Amino acid sequence: ETLAVITSYAEQGQFPALCNALGDRILRADPSDSNGSAVVCYMCAFNGAKACELWERRASELAKSGGSDTGLQELIERISVFQAALREVNQNDQVFQKRIVSHFTSHVTLLAEQGRPDLALQCAKRFQISLGGADAELNEMVNRLEAMAVRPAPVVHQQQQQNFGGGQQQQNFGG
């Protein structure tokens, strides 16, 4: 309800600060943010770093119950959607961008380790583009994946020779 009031009556310049303050207050009352109210406030304030912090907690909980792959996958999905939303409204949250690089590289590494270097390369390139090519670690990862990309071996055509027994002596061992 409070977020609705802030949305309706706050001045544009006050809106992010009020949303952040509400998110902080919700976290003080419920440190686990069990219903996700604080993260919604941080998202409304375009505070990717705080939203990501809460998503990381959730991913850690998921990793305990469903495996680390599950937690990381959900985290990557949330980060990717929020990152796209920030781009749509021309918000550039450098703290958020720096924070998510490690998650992107972890995800790409996991894919490569699972025997999917093709998918790892595809994701790494997408992440690289979304970050504007500014991260050296991710750029190096893309270069390494491109270098190890499996290229099909050239096809060698050999003439098949048919031998119908002409000119060769048949041997009979049974009889």
Coordinates of N, CA and C in Angstrom, one line a residue:
E1 N 0.8 -1.2 0.0 CA 0.0 0.0 0.0 C 0.9 1.3 0.0
T2 N 1.9 1.2 0.8 CA 2.8 2.4 0.9 C 3.5 2.7 -0.5
L3 N 3.9 1.6 -1.2 CA 4.5 1.8 -2.5 C 3.5 2.5 -3.4
A4 N 2.2 2.1 -3.3 CA 1.2 2.7 -4.2 C 1.1 4.2 -3.9
V5 N 1.1 4.5 -2.6 CA 1.0 6.0 -2.2 C 2.2 6.7 -2.8
I6 N 3.4 6.1 -2.6 CA 4.7 6.8 -3.1 C 4.6 7.0 -4.6
T7 N 4.1 5.9 -5.3 CA 4.0 6.0 -6.8 C 3.0 7.1 -7.2
S8 N 1.9 7.2 -6.4 CA 0.9 8.2 -6.8 C 1.3 9.7 -6.4
Y9 N 1.9 9.9 -5.3 CA 2.1 11.2 -4.8 C 3.5 11.8 -4.7
A10 N 4.5 10.9 -4.9 CA 5.9 11.4 -4.8 C 6.3 12.2 -6.0
E11 N 7.1 13.2 -5.8 CA 7.6 13.9 -6.9 C 8.7 13.1 -7.6
Q12 N 8.9 13.3 -8.9 CA 9.8 12.4 -9.7 C 11.2 12.3 -9.0
G13 N 11.7 13.4 -8.6 CA 13.0 13.4 -8.0 C 13.1 12.7 -6.6
Q14 N 12.0 12.6 -5.9 CA 12.0 12.0 -4.6 C 11.7 10.5 -4.7
F15 N 11.1 10.1 -5.8 CA 10.6 8.7 -6.0 C 11.7 7.6 -5.7
P16 N 12.9 7.7 -6.3 CA 13.8 6.6 -6.0 C 14.3 6.6 -4.6
A17 N 14.5 7.7 -4.0 CA 14.9 7.8 -2.5 C 13.8 7.2 -1.6
L18 N 12.6 7.5 -1.9 CA 11.5 7.0 -1.1 C 11.3 5.5 -1.3
C19 N 11.5 5.0 -2.5 CA 11.4 3.6 -2.7 C 12.5 2.8 -2.0
N20 N 13.7 3.4 -2.1 CA 14.9 2.8 -1.4 C 14.6 2.8 0.1
A21 N 14.1 3.9 0.7 CA 13.8 4.0 2.1 C 12.8 2.9 2.5
L22 N 11.8 2.8 1.7 CA 10.7 1.8 2.0 C 11.3 0.4 2.0
G23 N 12.1 0.1 1.0 CA 12.8 -1.2 0.9 C 13.7 -1.5 2.1
D24 N 14.4 -0.5 2.6 CA 15.2 -0.6 3.8 C 14.4 -0.9 5.0
R25 N 13.3 -0.2 5.1 CA 12.4 -0.4 6.2 C 11.8 -1.8 6.2
I26 N 11.4 -2.3 5.1 CA 10.8 -3.6 5.0 C 11.9 -4.6 5.4
L27 N 13.1 -4.4 5.0 CA 14.2 -5.4 5.3 C 14.5 -5.4 6.8
R28 N 14.4 -4.2 7.5 CA 14.5 -4.2 8.9 C 13.5 -5.0 9.6
A29 N 12.2 -4.9 9.1 CA 11.1 -5.7 9.7 C 11.1 -7.1 9.4
D30 N 11.6 -7.5 8.2 CA 11.7 -8.9 7.7 C 13.0 -9.1 6.9
P31 N 14.1 -9.4 7.7 CA 15.4 -9.5 7.0 C 15.5 -10.5 5.9
S32 N 14.6 -11.5 5.9 CA 14.7 -12.5 4.8 C 13.9 -12.0 3.6
D33 N 13.1 -10.9 3.7 CA 12.3 -10.4 2.6 C 11.5 -11.6 2.0
S34 N 10.8 -12.3 2.9 CA 10.1 -13.6 2.6 C 9.1 -13.4 1.5
N35 N 8.4 -12.3 1.4 CA 7.4 -12.1 0.3 C 7.9 -11.3 -0.9
G36 N 9.2 -10.8 -0.8 CA 9.8 -10.1 -2.0 C 9.4 -8.6 -2.1
S37 N 8.8 -8.1 -1.0 CA 8.3 -6.7 -1.0 C 9.5 -5.7 -1.1
A38 N 10.6 -6.0 -0.4 CA 11.7 -5.1 -0.4 C 12.4 -5.1 -1.8
V39 N 12.5 -6.2 -2.4 CA 13.1 -6.3 -3.8 C 12.3 -5.5 -4.8
V40 N 11.0 -5.5 -4.7 CA 10.1 -4.7 -5.6 C 10.4 -3.2 -5.4
C41 N 10.5 -2.8 -4.1 CA 10.9 -1.4 -3.9 C 12.2 -1.0 -4.5
Y42 N 13.2 -1.9 -4.4 CA 14.5 -1.6 -4.9 C 14.4 -1.6 -6.5
M43 N 13.6 -2.4 -7.0 CA 13.5 -2.4 -8.5 C 12.8 -1.1 -9.0
C44 N 11.8 -0.7 -8.2 CA 11.1 0.6 -8.6 C 12.1 1.8 -8.5
A45 N 13.1 1.7 -7.6 CA 14.0 2.7 -7.4 C 15.2 2.6 -8.4
F46 N 15.2 1.6 -9.3 CA 16.3 1.2 -10.2 C 17.6 0.9 -9.4
N47 N 17.4 0.4 -8.2 CA 18.6 0.1 -7.4 C 18.9 -1.4 -7.6
G48 N 19.7 -1.7 -8.7 CA 20.0 -3.0 -9.1 C 20.9 -3.7 -8.1
A49 N 21.8 -3.0 -7.5 CA 22.7 -3.6 -6.5 C 22.0 -4.2 -5.3
K50 N 21.0 -3.4 -4.8 CA 20.2 -4.0 -3.6 C 19.3 -5.1 -4.1
A51 N 18.7 -5.0 -5.2 CA 17.8 -6.0 -5.7 C 18.7 -7.3 -5.9
C52 N 19.8 -7.1 -6.5 CA 20.7 -8.3 -6.8 C 21.2 -8.9 -5.5
E53 N 21.4 -8.1 -4.5 CA 21.8 -8.7 -3.2 C 20.7 -9.6 -2.6
L54 N 19.5 -9.2 -2.7 CA 18.4 -10.1 -2.3 C 18.2 -11.3 -3.2
W55 N 18.4 -11.1 -4.5 CA 18.3 -12.3 -5.4 C 19.4 -13.3 -5.1
E56 N 20.6 -12.8 -4.7 CA 21.7 -13.7 -4.4 C 21.4 -14.5 -3.2
R57 N 20.7 -13.9 -2.2 CA 20.3 -14.6 -1.0 C 19.3 -15.7 -1.4
R58 N 18.4 -15.4 -2.3 CA 17.4 -16.4 -2.7 C 18.1 -17.5 -3.5
A59 N 19.0 -17.1 -4.3 CA 19.8 -18.2 -5.1 C 20.5 -19.1 -4.1
S60 N 21.1 -18.5 -3.1 CA 21.8 -19.3 -2.1 C 20.8 -20.3 -1.4
E61 N 19.6 -19.9 -1.1 CA 18.6 -20.7 -0.5 C 18.2 -21.8 -1.5
L62 N 18.0 -21.5 -2.7 CA 17.7 -22.5 -3.7 C 18.8 -23.5 -3.9
A63 N 20.0 -23.0 -3.9 CA 21.1 -23.9 -4.1 C 21.2 -25.0 -3.0
K64 N 20.8 -24.6 -1.8 CA 20.8 -25.6 -0.7 C 19.7 -26.6 -0.9
S65 N 18.6 -26.2 -1.4 CA 17.5 -27.2 -1.5 C 17.4 -27.9 -2.9
G66 N 17.8 -27.1 -4.0 CA 17.6 -27.7 -5.3 C 18.9 -27.8 -6.1
G67 N 20.0 -27.5 -5.5 CA 21.3 -27.6 -6.2 C 21.8 -26.3 -6.7
S68 N 23.1 -26.1 -6.7 CA 23.7 -24.8 -7.1 C 23.3 -24.4 -8.5
D69 N 23.1 -25.3 -9.4 CA 22.7 -25.0 -10.8 C 21.4 -24.3 -10.8
T70 N 20.4 -24.7 -10.0 CA 19.1 -24.2 -9.9 C 19.1 -22.7 -9.4
G71 N 19.9 -22.5 -8.4 CA 20.0 -21.2 -7.8 C 20.6 -20.2 -8.8
L72 N 21.7 -20.6 -9.4 CA 22.4 -19.8 -10.4 C 21.5 -19.5 -11.6
Q73 N 20.8 -20.5 -12.1 CA 19.9 -20.3 -13.2 C 18.9 -19.2 -12.9
E74 N 18.2 -19.3 -11.8 CA 17.2 -18.4 -11.4 C 17.8 -17.0 -11.3
L75 N 19.0 -16.9 -10.6 CA 19.6 -15.6 -10.5 C 20.0 -15.0 -11.8
I76 N 20.5 -15.8 -12.8 CA 20.8 -15.2 -14.1 C 19.5 -14.7 -14.8
E77 N 18.4 -15.5 -14.7 CA 17.2 -15.0 -15.3 C 16.7 -13.7 -14.7
R78 N 16.7 -13.6 -13.4 CA 16.3 -12.3 -12.8 C 17.2 -11.2 -13.2
I79 N 18.5 -11.4 -13.1 CA 19.4 -10.3 -13.5 C 19.3 -9.9 -14.9
S80 N 19.1 -10.9 -15.8 CA 19.0 -10.6 -17.2 C 17.7 -9.7 -17.5
V81 N 16.6 -10.1 -16.9 CA 15.4 -9.3 -17.1 C 15.5 -7.9 -16.6
F82 N 16.1 -7.8 -15.4 CA 16.2 -6.5 -14.8 C 17.2 -5.6 -15.6
Q83 N 18.2 -6.2 -16.0 CA 19.2 -5.5 -16.8 C 18.6 -5.0 -18.1
A84 N 17.7 -5.8 -18.7 CA 17.0 -5.3 -19.9 C 16.0 -4.2 -19.6
A85 N 15.4 -4.3 -18.5 CA 14.5 -3.2 -18.0 C 15.2 -1.9 -17.8
L86 N 16.4 -2.0 -17.2 CA 17.2 -0.8 -17.0 C 17.6 -0.2 -18.3
R87 N 18.0 -1.0 -19.3 CA 18.3 -0.5 -20.6 C 17.1 0.2 -21.3
E88 N 16.0 -0.3 -21.1 CA 14.8 0.2 -21.7 C 14.5 1.6 -21.2
V89 N 14.8 1.9 -20.0 CA 14.5 3.2 -19.4 C 15.8 4.1 -19.3
N90 N 16.8 3.6 -20.0 CA 18.1 4.4 -20.1 C 18.7 4.6 -18.7
Q91 N 18.6 3.6 -17.8 CA 19.3 3.7 -16.5 C 20.6 2.9 -16.6
N92 N 21.6 3.5 -16.1 CA 22.9 2.8 -16.1 C 23.5 2.7 -14.7
D93 N 23.2 1.6 -14.1 CA 23.6 1.3 -12.7 C 25.0 0.6 -12.7
Q94 N 26.1 1.3 -12.6 CA 27.4 0.8 -12.7 C 27.7 -0.2 -11.6
V95 N 27.2 0.0 -10.4 CA 27.4 -0.9 -9.2 C 26.7 -2.2 -9.6
F96 N 25.5 -2.2 -10.1 CA 24.8 -3.4 -10.5 C 25.6 -4.1 -11.6
Q97 N 26.1 -3.4 -12.6 CA 26.8 -4.0 -13.7 C 28.0 -4.7 -13.2
K98 N 28.8 -4.1 -12.3 CA 30.0 -4.7 -11.8 C 29.7 -6.0 -11.0
R99 N 28.5 -5.9 -10.2 CA 28.2 -7.0 -9.4 C 27.7 -8.3 -10.2
I100 N 27.1 -8.0 -11.3 CA 26.5 -9.2 -12.1 C 27.6 -9.9 -12.9
V101 N 28.7 -9.3 -13.2 CA 29.7 -9.9 -14.1 C 30.1 -11.3 -13.5
S102 N 30.3 -11.3 -12.2 CA 30.8 -12.6 -11.6 C 29.7 -13.7 -11.8
H103 N 28.4 -13.3 -11.7 CA 27.4 -14.3 -11.9 C 27.3 -14.8 -13.4
F104 N 27.5 -13.8 -14.3 CA 27.5 -14.2 -15.7 C 28.7 -15.1 -16.0
T105 N 29.9 -14.8 -15.5 CA 31.0 -15.7 -15.8 C 30.9 -17.1 -15.1
S106 N 30.3 -17.1 -13.9 CA 30.0 -18.4 -13.3 C 29.0 -19.2 -14.1
H107 N 28.0 -18.6 -14.7 CA 27.0 -19.3 -15.5 C 27.7 -19.8 -16.8
V108 N 28.5 -19.0 -17.4 CA 29.2 -19.4 -18.6 C 30.1 -20.6 -18.3
T109 N 30.9 -20.5 -17.2 CA 31.8 -21.6 -16.8 C 31.0 -22.9 -16.6
L110 N 29.9 -22.8 -15.9 CA 29.1 -24.0 -15.6 C 28.7 -24.6 -16.9
L111 N 28.2 -23.8 -17.9 CA 27.8 -24.4 -19.1 C 28.9 -25.1 -19.9
A112 N 30.1 -24.5 -19.8 CA 31.2 -25.1 -20.5 C 31.6 -26.4 -19.8
E113 N 31.6 -26.4 -18.5 CA 32.0 -27.6 -17.7 C 31.0 -28.7 -17.9
Q114 N 29.7 -28.4 -18.2 CA 28.7 -29.4 -18.5 C 28.7 -29.9 -19.9
G115 N 29.8 -29.6 -20.6 CA 30.0 -30.1 -22.0 C 29.2 -29.3 -23.0
R116 N 28.8 -28.1 -22.7 CA 28.1 -27.2 -23.7 C 28.8 -26.0 -24.0
P117 N 30.1 -26.1 -24.6 CA 30.8 -24.9 -24.9 C 30.1 -24.0 -26.0
D118 N 29.3 -24.6 -26.8 CA 28.6 -23.9 -27.8 C 27.6 -22.9 -27.1
L119 N 26.8 -23.4 -26.2 CA 25.9 -22.6 -25.4 C 26.6 -21.6 -24.5
A120 N 27.7 -22.0 -24.0 CA 28.5 -21.1 -23.1 C 28.9 -19.9 -23.9
L121 N 29.4 -20.2 -25.2 CA 29.9 -19.1 -26.0 C 28.7 -18.2 -26.4
Q122 N 27.6 -18.8 -26.7 CA 26.4 -18.0 -27.1 C 26.0 -17.1 -25.9
C123 N 26.0 -17.6 -24.7 CA 25.6 -16.8 -23.5 C 26.7 -15.8 -23.2
A124 N 27.9 -16.1 -23.3 CA 29.0 -15.2 -23.0 C 29.0 -14.0 -24.0
K125 N 28.7 -14.3 -25.2 CA 28.6 -13.2 -26.2 C 27.4 -12.3 -25.9
R126 N 26.3 -12.9 -25.5 CA 25.1 -12.1 -25.1 C 25.4 -11.2 -23.9
F127 N 26.1 -11.8 -22.9 CA 26.4 -11.0 -21.7 C 27.4 -9.9 -22.1
Q128 N 28.3 -10.3 -22.9 CA 29.4 -9.3 -23.4 C 28.7 -8.1 -24.0
I129 N 27.7 -8.3 -24.9 CA 27.0 -7.3 -25.6 C 26.2 -6.5 -24.6
S130 N 25.6 -7.1 -23.6 CA 24.7 -6.4 -22.7 C 25.5 -5.6 -21.7
L131 N 26.8 -5.9 -21.5 CA 27.7 -5.1 -20.7 C 28.5 -4.1 -21.5
G132 N 28.3 -4.1 -22.8 CA 29.0 -3.1 -23.7 C 30.4 -3.5 -23.9
G133 N 30.8 -4.8 -23.7 CA 32.1 -5.2 -24.0 C 33.2 -4.6 -23.0
A134 N 32.7 -4.1 -21.9 CA 33.6 -3.4 -21.0 C 34.3 -4.3 -20.0
D135 N 33.9 -5.5 -19.8 CA 34.5 -6.3 -18.8 C 35.6 -7.2 -19.4
A136 N 36.9 -7.0 -18.9 CA 38.0 -7.8 -19.5 C 37.9 -9.3 -19.2
E137 N 37.4 -9.7 -18.0 CA 37.3 -11.1 -17.7 C 36.3 -11.8 -18.7
L138 N 35.2 -11.2 -18.9 CA 34.2 -11.7 -19.8 C 34.7 -11.7 -21.3
N139 N 35.4 -10.7 -21.7 CA 36.0 -10.6 -23.0 C 37.0 -11.8 -23.2
E140 N 37.8 -12.0 -22.2 CA 38.8 -13.1 -22.2 C 38.1 -14.5 -22.3
M141 N 37.0 -14.6 -21.6 CA 36.3 -15.9 -21.6 C 35.7 -16.1 -23.0
V142 N 35.2 -15.1 -23.7 CA 34.6 -15.2 -25.0 C 35.8 -15.6 -26.0
N143 N 36.9 -15.0 -25.8 CA 38.1 -15.3 -26.7 C 38.5 -16.8 -26.5
R144 N 38.5 -17.3 -25.3 CA 38.9 -18.7 -25.0 C 37.8 -19.6 -25.6
L145 N 36.6 -19.3 -25.4 CA 35.5 -20.2 -25.9 C 35.5 -20.2 -27.4
E146 N 35.8 -19.1 -28.1 CA 35.9 -19.1 -29.5 C 37.1 -19.9 -30.0
A147 N 38.2 -19.8 -29.3 CA 39.4 -20.6 -29.6 C 39.1 -22.1 -29.5
M148 N 38.3 -22.5 -28.5 CA 38.1 -23.9 -28.3 C 36.9 -24.5 -29.0
A149 N 36.2 -23.6 -29.7 CA 35.0 -24.0 -30.5 C 35.3 -25.2 -31.4
V150 N 34.5 -26.1 -31.3 CA 34.7 -27.3 -32.2 C 34.3 -27.0 -33.6
R151 N 35.2 -27.2 -34.4 CA 35.0 -27.0 -35.9 C 35.0 -28.4 -36.5
P152 N 34.0 -28.6 -37.4 CA 34.0 -29.9 -38.1 C 35.2 -30.2 -38.9
A153 N 35.7 -31.4 -38.8 CA 36.8 -31.8 -39.6 C 36.5 -31.8 -41.1
P154 N 37.4 -31.5 -41.9 CA 37.1 -31.6 -43.4 C 36.7 -33.0 -43.8
V155 N 35.8 -33.1 -44.7 CA 35.3 -34.4 -45.2 C 36.3 -34.9 -46.3
V156 N 36.8 -36.1 -46.1 CA 37.7 -36.7 -47.0 C 36.9 -37.7 -47.9
H157 N 36.9 -37.5 -49.2 CA 36.2 -38.4 -50.1 C 37.2 -39.4 -50.6
Q158 N 36.8 -40.7 -50.4 CA 37.7 -41.7 -51.0 C 36.8 -42.5 -52.0
Q159 N 37.5 -42.9 -53.0 CA 36.8 -43.7 -54.0 C 36.6 -45.1 -53.4
Q160 N 35.4 -45.6 -53.5 CA 35.2 -46.9 -53.1 C 35.5 -47.9 -54.2
Q161 N 36.2 -48.9 -53.9 CA 36.5 -49.9 -54.9 C 35.7 -51.1 -54.7
Q162 N 35.0 -51.5 -55.7 CA 34.2 -52.7 -55.5 C 35.0 -53.9 -56.0
N163 N 35.0 -54.9 -55.2 CA 35.7 -56.1 -55.6 C 34.7 -57.3 -55.6
F164 N 34.4 -57.8 -56.8 CA 33.5 -58.8 -57.0 C 34.1 -60.2 -57.1
G165 N 35.4 -60.2 -56.7 CA 36.0 -61.5 -56.7 C 36.7 -61.8 -58.0
G166 N 36.6 -60.9 -59.0 CA 37.3 -61.1 -60.3 C 38.8 -61.0 -60.1
G167 N 39.6 -61.9 -60.4 CA 41.0 -61.9 -60.3 C 41.5 -62.4 -59.0
Q168 N 40.6 -62.6 -58.0 CA 41.1 -63.1 -56.7 C 40.6 -64.5 -56.6
Q169 N 41.4 -65.3 -56.0 CA 41.1 -66.7 -55.8 C 40.4 -66.9 -54.5
Q170 N 39.3 -67.6 -54.6 CA 38.5 -67.9 -53.4 C 39.0 -69.2 -52.8
Q171 N 39.1 -69.1 -51.4 CA 39.5 -70.3 -50.7 C 38.4 -70.9 -50.0
N172 N 38.3 -72.3 -50.0 CA 37.3 -73.0 -49.3 C 37.9 -73.8 -48.2
F173 N 37.6 -73.3 -46.9 CA 38.2 -74.0 -45.8 C 37.3 -75.1 -45.2
G174 N 36.1 -75.2 -45.6 CA 35.2 -76.2 -45.0 C 35.0 -77.4 -45.8
G175 N 35.5 -77.5 -46.9 CA 35.0 -78.7 -47.5 C 35.7 -79.1 -48.7

